[in-house]
mmCIF file of C-alpha atoms in Angstrom:
data_model
loop_
_atom_site.group_PDB
_atom_site.id
_atom_site.type_symbol
_atom_site.label_atom_id
_atom_site.label_comp_id
_atom_site.label_asym_id
_atom_site.label_seq_id
_atom_site.Cartn_x
_atom_site.Cartn_y
_atom_site.Cartn_z
ATOM 1 C CA MET A 1 0.016 -0.003 -0.015
ATOM 2 C CA THR A 2 1.272 3.445 -0.908
ATOM 3 C CA ASP A 3 1.088 6.454 1.417
ATOM 4 C CA THR A 4 1.331 9.067 -1.303
ATOM 5 C CA GLY A 5 -1.829 10.978 -2.142
ATOM 6 C CA ARG A 6 -3.383 10.119 -5.471
ATOM 7 C CA THR A 7 -6.340 11.442 -7.459
ATOM 8 C CA LEU A 8 -8.961 8.931 -8.491
ATOM 9 C CA LEU A 9 -11.736 9.598 -10.990
ATOM 10 C CA VAL A 10 -14.628 7.282 -10.084
ATOM 11 C CA THR A 11 -17.419 7.145 -12.661
ATOM 12 C CA GLY A 12 -20.909 6.266 -11.516
ATOM 13 C CA GLY A 13 -19.934 6.911 -7.913
ATOM 14 C CA ALA A 14 -23.460 7.816 -6.893
ATOM 15 C CA GLY A 15 -24.738 4.398 -7.799
ATOM 16 C CA PHE A 16 -24.849 1.271 -5.655
ATOM 17 C CA ILE A 17 -21.382 -0.260 -5.982
ATOM 18 C CA GLY A 18 -19.678 3.055 -6.804
ATOM 19 C CA SER A 19 -20.889 4.792 -3.660
ATOM 20 C CA ASN A 20 -19.883 1.847 -1.505
ATOM 21 C CA PHE A 21 -16.452 1.910 -3.179
ATOM 22 C CA ILE A 22 -15.929 5.652 -2.570
ATOM 23 C CA GLN A 23 -16.734 5.244 1.133
ATOM 24 C CA PHE A 24 -14.491 2.219 1.396
ATOM 25 C CA TRP A 25 -11.636 3.856 -0.464
ATOM 26 C CA LEU A 26 -11.682 7.101 1.509
ATOM 27 C CA ASP A 27 -11.810 5.113 4.754
ATOM 28 C CA THR A 28 -8.856 3.002 3.658
ATOM 29 C CA PHE A 29 -6.807 5.651 1.897
ATOM 30 C CA PRO A 30 -7.719 9.013 3.496
ATOM 31 C CA GLN A 31 -4.756 10.724 1.871
ATOM 32 C CA ASP A 32 -6.215 10.195 -1.635
ATOM 33 C CA THR A 33 -8.641 12.504 -3.431
ATOM 34 C CA ILE A 34 -11.735 11.180 -5.243
ATOM 35 C CA ARG A 35 -13.593 12.900 -8.051
ATOM 36 C CA ASN A 36 -17.039 11.339 -8.508
ATOM 37 C CA LEU A 37 -18.452 11.766 -12.026
ATOM 38 C CA ASP A 38 -22.090 10.728 -12.198
ATOM 39 C CA ALA A 39 -25.036 11.648 -14.425
ATOM 40 C CA LEU A 40 -27.551 11.046 -11.614
ATOM 41 C CA THR A 41 -29.928 8.858 -13.573
ATOM 42 C CA TYR A 42 -32.755 7.125 -11.729
ATOM 43 C CA ALA A 43 -30.236 4.787 -10.004
ATOM 44 C CA GLY A 44 -27.781 7.514 -8.951
ATOM 45 C CA ASN A 45 -28.440 9.042 -5.545
ATOM 46 C CA LEU A 46 -26.276 11.578 -3.732
ATOM 47 C CA ALA A 47 -27.921 10.428 -0.492
ATOM 48 C CA ASN A 48 -25.630 7.371 -0.787
ATOM 49 C CA LEU A 49 -22.667 9.658 -0.105
ATOM 50 C CA THR A 50 -23.733 11.894 2.783
ATOM 51 C CA ASP A 51 -20.940 10.506 4.988
ATOM 52 C CA VAL A 52 -18.243 11.786 2.617
ATOM 53 C CA ALA A 53 -19.954 14.768 0.938
ATOM 54 C CA ASP A 54 -18.194 17.363 3.065
ATOM 55 C CA LEU A 55 -14.745 15.875 3.057
ATOM 56 C CA PRO A 56 -12.125 18.151 1.522
ATOM 57 C CA ASN A 57 -10.704 15.250 -0.622
ATOM 58 C CA TYR A 58 -14.048 14.350 -2.208
ATOM 59 C CA VAL A 59 -15.459 16.234 -5.201
ATOM 60 C CA PHE A 60 -18.742 15.546 -7.009
ATOM 61 C CA ILE A 61 -19.051 16.345 -10.721
ATOM 62 C CA GLU A 62 -22.472 15.983 -12.308
ATOM 63 C CA GLY A 63 -22.119 14.889 -15.902
ATOM 64 C CA ASN A 64 -22.482 12.155 -18.485
ATOM 65 C CA ILE A 65 -19.528 9.968 -19.430
ATOM 66 C CA CYS A 66 -20.511 10.348 -23.110
ATOM 67 C CA ASP A 67 -19.884 14.112 -22.964
ATOM 68 C CA ALA A 68 -16.341 14.718 -24.132
ATOM 69 C CA ALA A 69 -15.864 18.192 -22.590
ATOM 70 C CA THR A 70 -17.104 17.028 -19.180
ATOM 71 C CA VAL A 71 -14.911 13.900 -19.175
ATOM 72 C CA GLU A 72 -11.823 15.793 -20.329
ATOM 73 C CA ARG A 73 -12.213 18.298 -17.516
ATOM 74 C CA ALA A 74 -12.794 15.622 -14.928
ATOM 75 C CA MET A 75 -9.803 13.568 -16.145
ATOM 76 C CA GLN A 76 -7.231 16.339 -15.642
ATOM 77 C CA ASP A 77 -4.320 15.285 -13.390
ATOM 78 C CA VAL A 78 -5.990 11.994 -12.539
ATOM 79 C CA ASP A 79 -3.783 9.044 -11.538
ATOM 80 C CA ILE A 80 -6.350 6.271 -11.568
ATOM 81 C CA VAL A 81 -9.740 5.843 -13.243
ATOM 82 C CA VAL A 82 -12.240 3.418 -11.637
ATOM 83 C CA HIS A 83 -15.063 2.991 -14.086
ATOM 84 C CA PHE A 84 -18.404 1.852 -12.589
ATOM 85 C CA ALA A 85 -20.782 4.007 -14.651
ATOM 86 C CA ALA A 86 -23.173 1.776 -16.538
ATOM 87 C CA GLU A 87 -26.756 0.933 -17.213
ATOM 88 C CA SER A 88 -26.929 -2.406 -15.395
ATOM 89 C CA HIS A 89 -30.471 -3.778 -15.075
ATOM 90 C CA VAL A 90 -31.158 -6.632 -17.512
ATOM 91 C CA ASP A 91 -34.899 -6.094 -17.467
ATOM 92 C CA ARG A 92 -34.490 -2.440 -18.544
ATOM 93 C CA SER A 93 -32.071 -3.509 -21.279
ATOM 94 C CA ILE A 94 -34.808 -5.701 -22.781
ATOM 95 C CA THR A 95 -37.305 -2.803 -22.937
ATOM 96 C CA ASN A 96 -34.811 -0.097 -23.971
ATOM 97 C CA PRO A 97 -31.487 -1.494 -25.311
ATOM 98 C CA ALA A 98 -30.349 1.783 -26.942
ATOM 99 C CA ILE A 99 -29.374 3.559 -23.715
ATOM 100 C CA PHE A 100 -27.257 0.546 -22.688
ATOM 101 C CA LEU A 101 -25.240 0.850 -25.925
ATOM 102 C CA GLU A 102 -24.878 4.589 -25.480
ATOM 103 C CA THR A 103 -23.715 4.553 -21.893
ATOM 104 C CA ASN A 104 -21.849 1.205 -21.642
ATOM 105 C CA VAL A 105 -20.141 1.267 -25.014
ATOM 106 C CA LEU A 106 -19.866 4.836 -26.251
ATOM 107 C CA GLY A 107 -19.361 6.170 -22.711
ATOM 108 C CA THR A 108 -16.556 3.730 -22.022
ATOM 109 C CA HIS A 109 -14.954 4.673 -25.331
ATOM 110 C CA GLN A 110 -15.029 8.378 -24.358
ATOM 111 C CA LEU A 111 -13.406 7.624 -21.016
ATOM 112 C CA LEU A 112 -10.686 5.582 -22.723
ATOM 113 C CA GLN A 113 -9.917 8.380 -25.251
ATOM 114 C CA SER A 114 -9.735 10.978 -22.481
ATOM 115 C CA ALA A 115 -7.598 8.750 -20.257
ATOM 116 C CA LEU A 116 -5.090 8.390 -23.035
ATOM 117 C CA ALA A 117 -4.988 12.091 -23.708
ATOM 118 C CA ALA A 118 -4.525 12.800 -19.976
ATOM 119 C CA ASN A 119 -1.782 10.189 -19.613
ATOM 120 C CA VAL A 120 -3.727 8.376 -16.857
ATOM 121 C CA GLY A 121 -1.517 5.652 -15.410
ATOM 122 C CA HIS A 122 -4.174 3.050 -14.569
ATOM 123 C CA PHE A 123 -7.653 2.445 -15.934
ATOM 124 C CA HIS A 124 -9.700 -0.024 -13.905
ATOM 125 C CA HIS A 125 -12.858 -1.260 -15.566
ATOM 126 C CA ILE A 126 -15.724 -2.886 -13.593
ATOM 127 C CA SER A 127 -17.508 -5.600 -15.560
ATOM 128 C CA THR A 128 -19.844 -8.528 -14.986
ATOM 129 C CA ASP A 129 -19.851 -12.288 -15.183
ATOM 130 C CA GLU A 130 -22.858 -11.996 -17.443
ATOM 131 C CA VAL A 131 -20.548 -11.397 -20.422
ATOM 132 C CA PHE A 132 -19.851 -15.157 -20.306
ATOM 133 C CA GLY A 133 -23.440 -16.145 -20.963
ATOM 134 C CA SER A 134 -25.261 -18.936 -19.223
ATOM 135 C CA LEU A 135 -24.361 -22.370 -17.821
ATOM 136 C CA GLU A 136 -26.685 -25.296 -17.802
ATOM 137 C CA LEU A 137 -28.244 -25.978 -14.426
ATOM 138 C CA ASP A 138 -26.698 -29.451 -14.191
ATOM 139 C CA SER A 139 -23.275 -28.263 -15.306
ATOM 140 C CA GLN A 140 -20.285 -28.382 -12.971
ATOM 141 C CA ALA A 141 -18.456 -25.790 -15.085
ATOM 142 C CA GLN A 142 -17.569 -22.311 -13.764
ATOM 143 C CA PHE A 143 -16.702 -19.017 -15.405
ATOM 144 C CA SER A 144 -12.978 -18.244 -15.330
ATOM 145 C CA GLU A 145 -10.708 -15.643 -16.846
ATOM 146 C CA ASP A 146 -10.390 -17.901 -19.890
ATOM 147 C CA THR A 147 -14.071 -18.439 -20.510
ATOM 148 C CA LYS A 148 -15.271 -17.455 -23.983
ATOM 149 C CA TYR A 149 -17.592 -14.474 -24.127
ATOM 150 C CA ASP A 150 -21.200 -15.410 -24.989
ATOM 151 C CA PRO A 151 -23.509 -12.565 -23.828
ATOM 152 C CA ARG A 152 -27.245 -13.253 -24.084
ATOM 153 C CA SER A 153 -28.900 -9.978 -23.128
ATOM 154 C CA PRO A 154 -28.473 -6.418 -24.457
ATOM 155 C CA TYR A 155 -26.975 -5.475 -21.096
ATOM 156 C CA ALA A 156 -24.425 -8.311 -21.187
ATOM 157 C CA ALA A 157 -23.580 -7.569 -24.847
ATOM 158 C CA SER A 158 -22.952 -3.912 -24.066
ATOM 159 C CA LYS A 159 -20.629 -4.802 -21.180
ATOM 160 C CA ALA A 160 -18.832 -7.386 -23.327
ATOM 161 C CA ALA A 161 -18.219 -4.672 -25.945
ATOM 162 C CA ALA A 162 -16.855 -2.338 -23.283
ATOM 163 C CA ASP A 163 -14.475 -5.047 -21.975
ATOM 164 C CA HIS A 164 -13.190 -5.550 -25.531
ATOM 165 C CA LEU A 165 -12.647 -1.779 -25.946
ATOM 166 C CA VAL A 166 -10.613 -1.588 -22.758
ATOM 167 C CA ARG A 167 -8.377 -4.433 -23.861
ATOM 168 C CA ALA A 168 -8.030 -2.959 -27.376
ATOM 169 C CA TYR A 169 -6.877 0.357 -25.935
ATOM 170 C CA GLY A 170 -4.302 -1.557 -23.925
ATOM 171 C CA GLU A 171 -3.020 -3.489 -26.914
ATOM 172 C CA THR A 172 -3.225 -0.694 -29.479
ATOM 173 C CA PHE A 173 -2.395 2.441 -27.506
ATOM 174 C CA GLY A 174 -0.510 1.085 -24.498
ATOM 175 C CA LEU A 175 -3.118 2.137 -21.918
ATOM 176 C CA GLN A 176 -2.428 0.329 -18.639
ATOM 177 C CA TYR A 177 -5.630 -1.263 -17.451
ATOM 178 C CA THR A 178 -7.142 -3.898 -15.205
ATOM 179 C CA ILE A 179 -10.618 -5.485 -15.401
ATOM 180 C CA THR A 180 -12.717 -7.194 -12.780
ATOM 181 C CA ASN A 181 -15.708 -9.294 -13.822
ATOM 182 C CA CYS A 182 -17.864 -9.631 -10.736
ATOM 183 C CA SER A 183 -20.879 -11.752 -9.844
ATOM 184 C CA ASN A 184 -24.217 -10.354 -8.558
ATOM 185 C CA ASN A 185 -23.607 -7.767 -5.836
ATOM 186 C CA TYR A 186 -25.860 -7.088 -2.840
ATOM 187 C CA GLY A 187 -25.689 -4.869 0.233
ATOM 188 C CA PRO A 188 -26.422 -1.307 1.426
ATOM 189 C CA TYR A 189 -27.620 1.326 -1.068
ATOM 190 C CA HIS A 190 -28.697 -1.288 -3.631
ATOM 191 C CA PHE A 191 -31.467 0.225 -5.771
ATOM 192 C CA PRO A 192 -34.637 -1.702 -4.891
ATOM 193 C CA GLU A 193 -35.419 -2.994 -8.425
ATOM 194 C CA LYS A 194 -32.851 -5.796 -8.066
ATOM 195 C CA LEU A 195 -33.805 -9.179 -6.578
ATOM 196 C CA ILE A 196 -32.378 -9.009 -3.074
ATOM 197 C CA PRO A 197 -33.327 -5.427 -2.112
ATOM 198 C CA LEU A 198 -36.701 -5.854 -3.788
ATOM 199 C CA ALA A 199 -37.303 -9.002 -1.743
ATOM 200 C CA ILE A 200 -36.176 -7.432 1.520
ATOM 201 C CA THR A 201 -38.177 -4.239 1.135
ATOM 202 C CA ASN A 202 -41.300 -6.045 0.010
ATOM 203 C CA ALA A 203 -40.987 -8.469 2.910
ATOM 204 C CA ILE A 204 -40.694 -5.548 5.364
ATOM 205 C CA ASP A 205 -44.100 -4.414 4.094
ATOM 206 C CA ASP A 206 -45.530 -8.018 3.859
ATOM 207 C CA GLN A 207 -45.859 -7.569 0.136
ATOM 208 C CA PRO A 208 -45.395 -10.390 -2.467
ATOM 209 C CA LEU A 209 -41.838 -11.269 -3.500
ATOM 210 C CA PRO A 210 -41.864 -11.729 -7.304
ATOM 211 C CA LEU A 211 -39.945 -14.801 -8.572
ATOM 212 C CA TYR A 212 -39.306 -15.311 -12.248
ATOM 213 C CA GLY A 213 -40.476 -18.638 -13.686
ATOM 214 C CA HIS A 214 -39.771 -21.789 -11.715
ATOM 215 C CA GLY A 215 -37.176 -20.064 -9.546
ATOM 216 C CA LEU A 216 -34.490 -22.681 -10.080
ATOM 217 C CA PHE A 217 -32.004 -20.412 -11.827
ATOM 218 C CA VAL A 218 -28.645 -20.060 -9.999
ATOM 219 C CA ARG A 219 -26.556 -16.997 -9.303
ATOM 220 C CA ASP A 220 -23.309 -16.256 -7.412
ATOM 221 C CA TRP A 221 -23.826 -13.557 -4.757
ATOM 222 C CA LEU A 222 -21.109 -11.115 -3.714
ATOM 223 C CA TYR A 223 -21.427 -8.800 -0.709
ATOM 224 C CA VAL A 224 -20.623 -5.316 -1.969
ATOM 225 C CA GLU A 225 -17.914 -4.536 0.656
ATOM 226 C CA ASP A 226 -16.064 -7.702 -0.364
ATOM 227 C CA HIS A 227 -16.251 -6.515 -3.958
ATOM 228 C CA CYS A 228 -14.785 -3.155 -2.930
ATOM 229 C CA ARG A 229 -11.891 -4.957 -1.196
ATOM 230 C CA ALA A 230 -11.312 -7.000 -4.327
ATOM 231 C CA ILE A 231 -11.120 -3.883 -6.532
ATOM 232 C CA ALA A 232 -8.737 -2.243 -4.111
ATOM 233 C CA SER A 233 -6.502 -5.380 -4.177
ATOM 234 C CA VAL A 234 -6.431 -5.334 -7.947
ATOM 235 C CA ILE A 235 -5.640 -1.647 -8.142
ATOM 236 C CA GLU A 236 -2.953 -1.826 -5.507
ATOM 237 C CA GLN A 237 -1.359 -5.197 -6.285
ATOM 238 C CA GLY A 238 -2.796 -6.537 -9.544
ATOM 239 C CA GLU A 239 -0.851 -7.214 -12.679
ATOM 240 C CA LYS A 240 -1.477 -4.594 -15.380
ATOM 241 C CA ASN A 241 -3.434 -5.547 -18.500
ATOM 242 C CA THR A 242 -4.986 -8.433 -16.603
ATOM 243 C CA THR A 243 -8.507 -9.587 -15.802
ATOM 244 C CA TYR A 244 -9.697 -10.909 -12.432
ATOM 245 C CA LEU A 245 -13.009 -12.711 -11.714
ATOM 246 C CA VAL A 246 -14.594 -11.810 -8.370
ATOM 247 C CA GLY A 247 -17.273 -14.075 -6.820
ATOM 248 C CA GLY A 248 -18.709 -14.420 -3.388
ATOM 249 C CA MET A 249 -19.677 -18.056 -2.892
ATOM 250 C CA ASP A 250 -18.426 -21.626 -2.745
ATOM 251 C CA GLU A 251 -21.875 -23.270 -2.977
ATOM 252 C CA GLU A 252 -24.772 -22.870 -5.339
ATOM 253 C CA ILE A 253 -28.157 -21.437 -4.423
ATOM 254 C CA THR A 254 -31.309 -21.108 -6.547
ATOM 255 C CA ASN A 255 -33.307 -17.908 -6.672
ATOM 256 C CA LEU A 256 -36.131 -19.751 -4.908
ATOM 257 C CA ASP A 257 -33.882 -20.910 -2.082
ATOM 258 C CA LEU A 258 -32.449 -17.350 -1.828
ATOM 259 C CA LEU A 259 -35.887 -15.842 -1.322
ATOM 260 C CA THR A 260 -36.749 -18.609 1.178
ATOM 261 C CA LEU A 261 -33.596 -17.817 3.108
ATOM 262 C CA ILE A 262 -34.312 -14.111 3.156
ATOM 263 C CA LEU A 263 -37.835 -14.710 4.477
ATOM 264 C CA SER A 264 -36.504 -17.099 7.135
ATOM 265 C CA LEU A 265 -33.979 -14.539 8.317
ATOM 266 C CA MET A 266 -36.754 -11.958 8.507
ATOM 267 C CA ASP A 267 -39.178 -14.330 10.188
ATOM 268 C CA LYS A 268 -41.671 -13.980 7.335
ATOM 269 C CA PRO A 269 -43.748 -16.731 5.700
ATOM 270 C CA ASP A 270 -42.754 -18.447 2.431
ATOM 271 C CA SER A 271 -46.281 -17.717 1.175
ATOM 272 C CA LEU A 272 -45.063 -14.181 0.284
ATOM 273 C CA ILE A 273 -43.169 -15.668 -2.695
ATOM 274 C CA LYS A 274 -45.184 -15.177 -5.909
ATOM 275 C CA GLN A 275 -44.084 -16.801 -9.150
ATOM 276 C CA VAL A 276 -44.428 -14.464 -12.160
ATOM 277 C CA ALA A 277 -43.873 -14.828 -15.894
ATOM 278 C CA ASP A 278 -40.268 -15.490 -16.733
ATOM 279 C CA ARG A 279 -37.851 -12.905 -18.170
ATOM 280 C CA PRO A 280 -37.153 -13.365 -21.937
ATOM 281 C CA GLY A 281 -33.845 -15.130 -22.535
ATOM 282 C CA HIS A 282 -33.277 -15.679 -18.831
ATOM 283 C CA ASP A 283 -29.778 -17.022 -18.121
ATOM 284 C CA HIS A 284 -29.960 -20.331 -16.273
ATOM 285 C CA LYS A 285 -26.871 -20.260 -14.137
ATOM 286 C CA TYR A 286 -23.768 -18.207 -13.277
ATOM 287 C CA SER A 287 -20.932 -19.750 -11.323
ATOM 288 C CA VAL A 288 -17.688 -17.951 -10.721
ATOM 289 C CA ASP A 289 -14.253 -19.434 -10.198
ATOM 290 C CA TRP A 290 -12.516 -16.707 -8.162
ATOM 291 C CA SER A 291 -9.379 -18.802 -7.423
ATOM 292 C CA HIS A 292 -7.116 -16.582 -9.519
ATOM 293 C CA ILE A 293 -7.603 -13.464 -7.424
ATOM 294 C CA ASN A 294 -7.362 -15.605 -4.332
ATOM 295 C CA THR A 295 -4.071 -17.279 -5.241
ATOM 296 C CA THR A 296 -2.377 -14.204 -6.758
ATOM 297 C CA LEU A 297 -3.664 -11.399 -4.487
ATOM 298 C CA GLY A 298 -4.843 -13.259 -1.411
ATOM 299 C CA TRP A 299 -8.419 -11.983 -1.709
ATOM 300 C CA SER A 300 -11.374 -14.033 -0.529
ATOM 301 C CA PRO A 301 -14.953 -13.167 0.607
ATOM 302 C CA SER A 302 -15.152 -12.114 4.296
ATOM 303 C CA VAL A 303 -18.784 -13.087 4.839
ATOM 304 C CA THR A 304 -20.992 -16.063 4.004
ATOM 305 C CA LEU A 305 -24.176 -15.417 2.074
ATOM 306 C CA GLU A 306 -26.243 -15.702 5.263
ATOM 307 C CA GLU A 307 -24.004 -13.280 7.128
ATOM 308 C CA GLY A 308 -24.127 -10.804 4.220
ATOM 309 C CA LEU A 309 -27.874 -11.083 3.978
ATOM 310 C CA GLN A 310 -28.241 -10.467 7.685
ATOM 311 C CA LYS A 311 -26.128 -7.257 7.365
ATOM 312 C CA THR A 312 -28.205 -6.224 4.331
ATOM 313 C CA ILE A 313 -31.583 -6.912 5.957
ATOM 314 C CA ARG A 314 -30.572 -4.830 9.006
ATOM 315 C CA TRP A 315 -29.498 -1.980 6.764
ATOM 316 C CA TYR A 316 -32.825 -1.833 4.891
ATOM 317 C CA GLN A 317 -34.751 -2.155 8.136
ATOM 318 C CA ASP A 318 -32.800 0.808 9.567
ATOM 319 C CA HIS A 319 -32.817 2.982 6.409
ATOM 320 C CA GLN A 320 -36.426 3.036 5.313
ATOM 321 C CA ASP A 321 -36.205 6.779 4.748
ATOM 322 C CA TRP A 322 -33.646 6.002 1.982
ATOM 323 C CA TRP A 323 -35.508 3.323 0.015
ATOM 324 C CA ARG A 324 -39.182 4.199 0.462
ATOM 325 C CA PRO A 325 -39.083 7.329 -1.735
ATOM 326 C CA LEU A 326 -37.183 5.406 -4.426
ATOM 327 C CA LYS A 327 -39.783 2.649 -4.543
ATOM 328 C CA GLU A 328 -42.631 5.122 -4.527
ATOM 329 C CA ALA A 329 -41.121 6.959 -7.497
ATOM 330 C CA GLN A 330 -40.808 3.647 -9.419
ATOM 331 C CA ALA A 331 -44.139 2.113 -8.294
ATOM 332 C CA GLU A 332 -45.650 2.035 -11.783
ATOM 333 C CA TYR A 333 -42.554 0.409 -13.228
ATOM 334 C CA PHE A 334 -42.421 -2.248 -10.464
ATOM 335 C CA ALA A 335 -46.103 -3.137 -10.887
ATOM 336 C CA LYS A 336 -45.703 -3.517 -14.686
ATOM 337 C CA GLN A 337 -42.359 -5.309 -14.639
ATOM 338 C CA TYR A 338 -42.997 -7.767 -11.843
ATOM 339 C CA GLN A 339 -46.748 -8.199 -12.246
ATOM 340 C CA VAL A 340 -47.184 -7.667 -8.468
ATOM 341 C CA ASP A 341 -49.576 -5.021 -7.149
ATOM 342 C CA ARG A 342 -49.356 -3.784 -3.626
ATOM 343 C CA LYS A 343 -51.972 -5.311 -1.315
#
C-alpha cells in the first residue's frame, strides 16, 4: 500500500457499487482524493454519499460519461480511473436497449480516449460475469478468466463490448488497465429494483416477493464490501493488463432458495413468494471461479451469504427513509415489470 496521495476519478460513484467503493476507499486511503463523475440517472443518488460529501478530498461532478468536454475536465491530473458508470439492469435492457449501448459502449470509449489524452496511469474497468453467458443448471463448469464471451442480453452484450474496448486500448495504444468481472452484488444502497433489495423491502411491508419462472436459476452472490476490497486489491497489487474474476460463494443457491432464506432470516412466511412470468432469454446459471484473485492477490470473501444477507436486511430495516421514496417513485414500473400489485 502506498502512502502518497493520489487522485482517482470514479465514474458512476453515486450508484450502488460506486458509492460503496468511494466510502471504502476514503476510509482505507484517506490521503487520496476522489472525483465522482455521475449523471444522476434514476439509479444515482447523492444520499448514498452523505458521509463523505463534506470531506475536503471528495469532489462531485455531475455529468455524463458520453460528454467529451465534461470527461476531459474531470480527467485532468488523474492518476487512476475506476469505471463503474453503466446501465446495469437486464430487465430495462430488454425494454430499452439503446441507452445501454450509449452509456456502456460509447461512454466507455469516451473515457478511454480521455484517459489516453490525459496520460492516466491506470484504468480499472468494472464488468460482470454476465458477459460469459449462461451455464446449464446441471453443469459443474464455472466461469474463469479464460471463458469465452457469450452474452445473451443487451446489457451483457454492451458490457462485453466495453471489455473488448478496454483491452483494445491496452493493446493498441498502451493504456495500462485492469478489469474485474464480478458476480451479482448485494448490500447497502442497492437500488430496490434488483432481486435482493426488492425482496427485503417487499418483505418488510408484507408484500409479495416476485420470482421469475420456476425459480431454479442459479446466481453467485457477492457482498458489496467484499467486492470493494477486491477492486482495491487489484488496483494496489494486480498485474497490469490483466482480468480478475470476483465471486462471493463456494456453494450454489437457486433464486427460490435465496428468497426462502431471506424470508426465514426476516421471520416472514414463504407464502409471500409469488411466481411471475419469466424474463425473456433468462440465463440459467452463473458460477464464478474466483481462485485466480485468491491465489495471486490473497483476496477471498469475508462473509458467507447468510452473514451478508443479515447485514443487508438490518441496513434496509434501519434505512427506510432511503428506500421508500425510491420505490414510490418507481411504483408504476415495479407493478408493470414484476406483475405484483401492492396489497
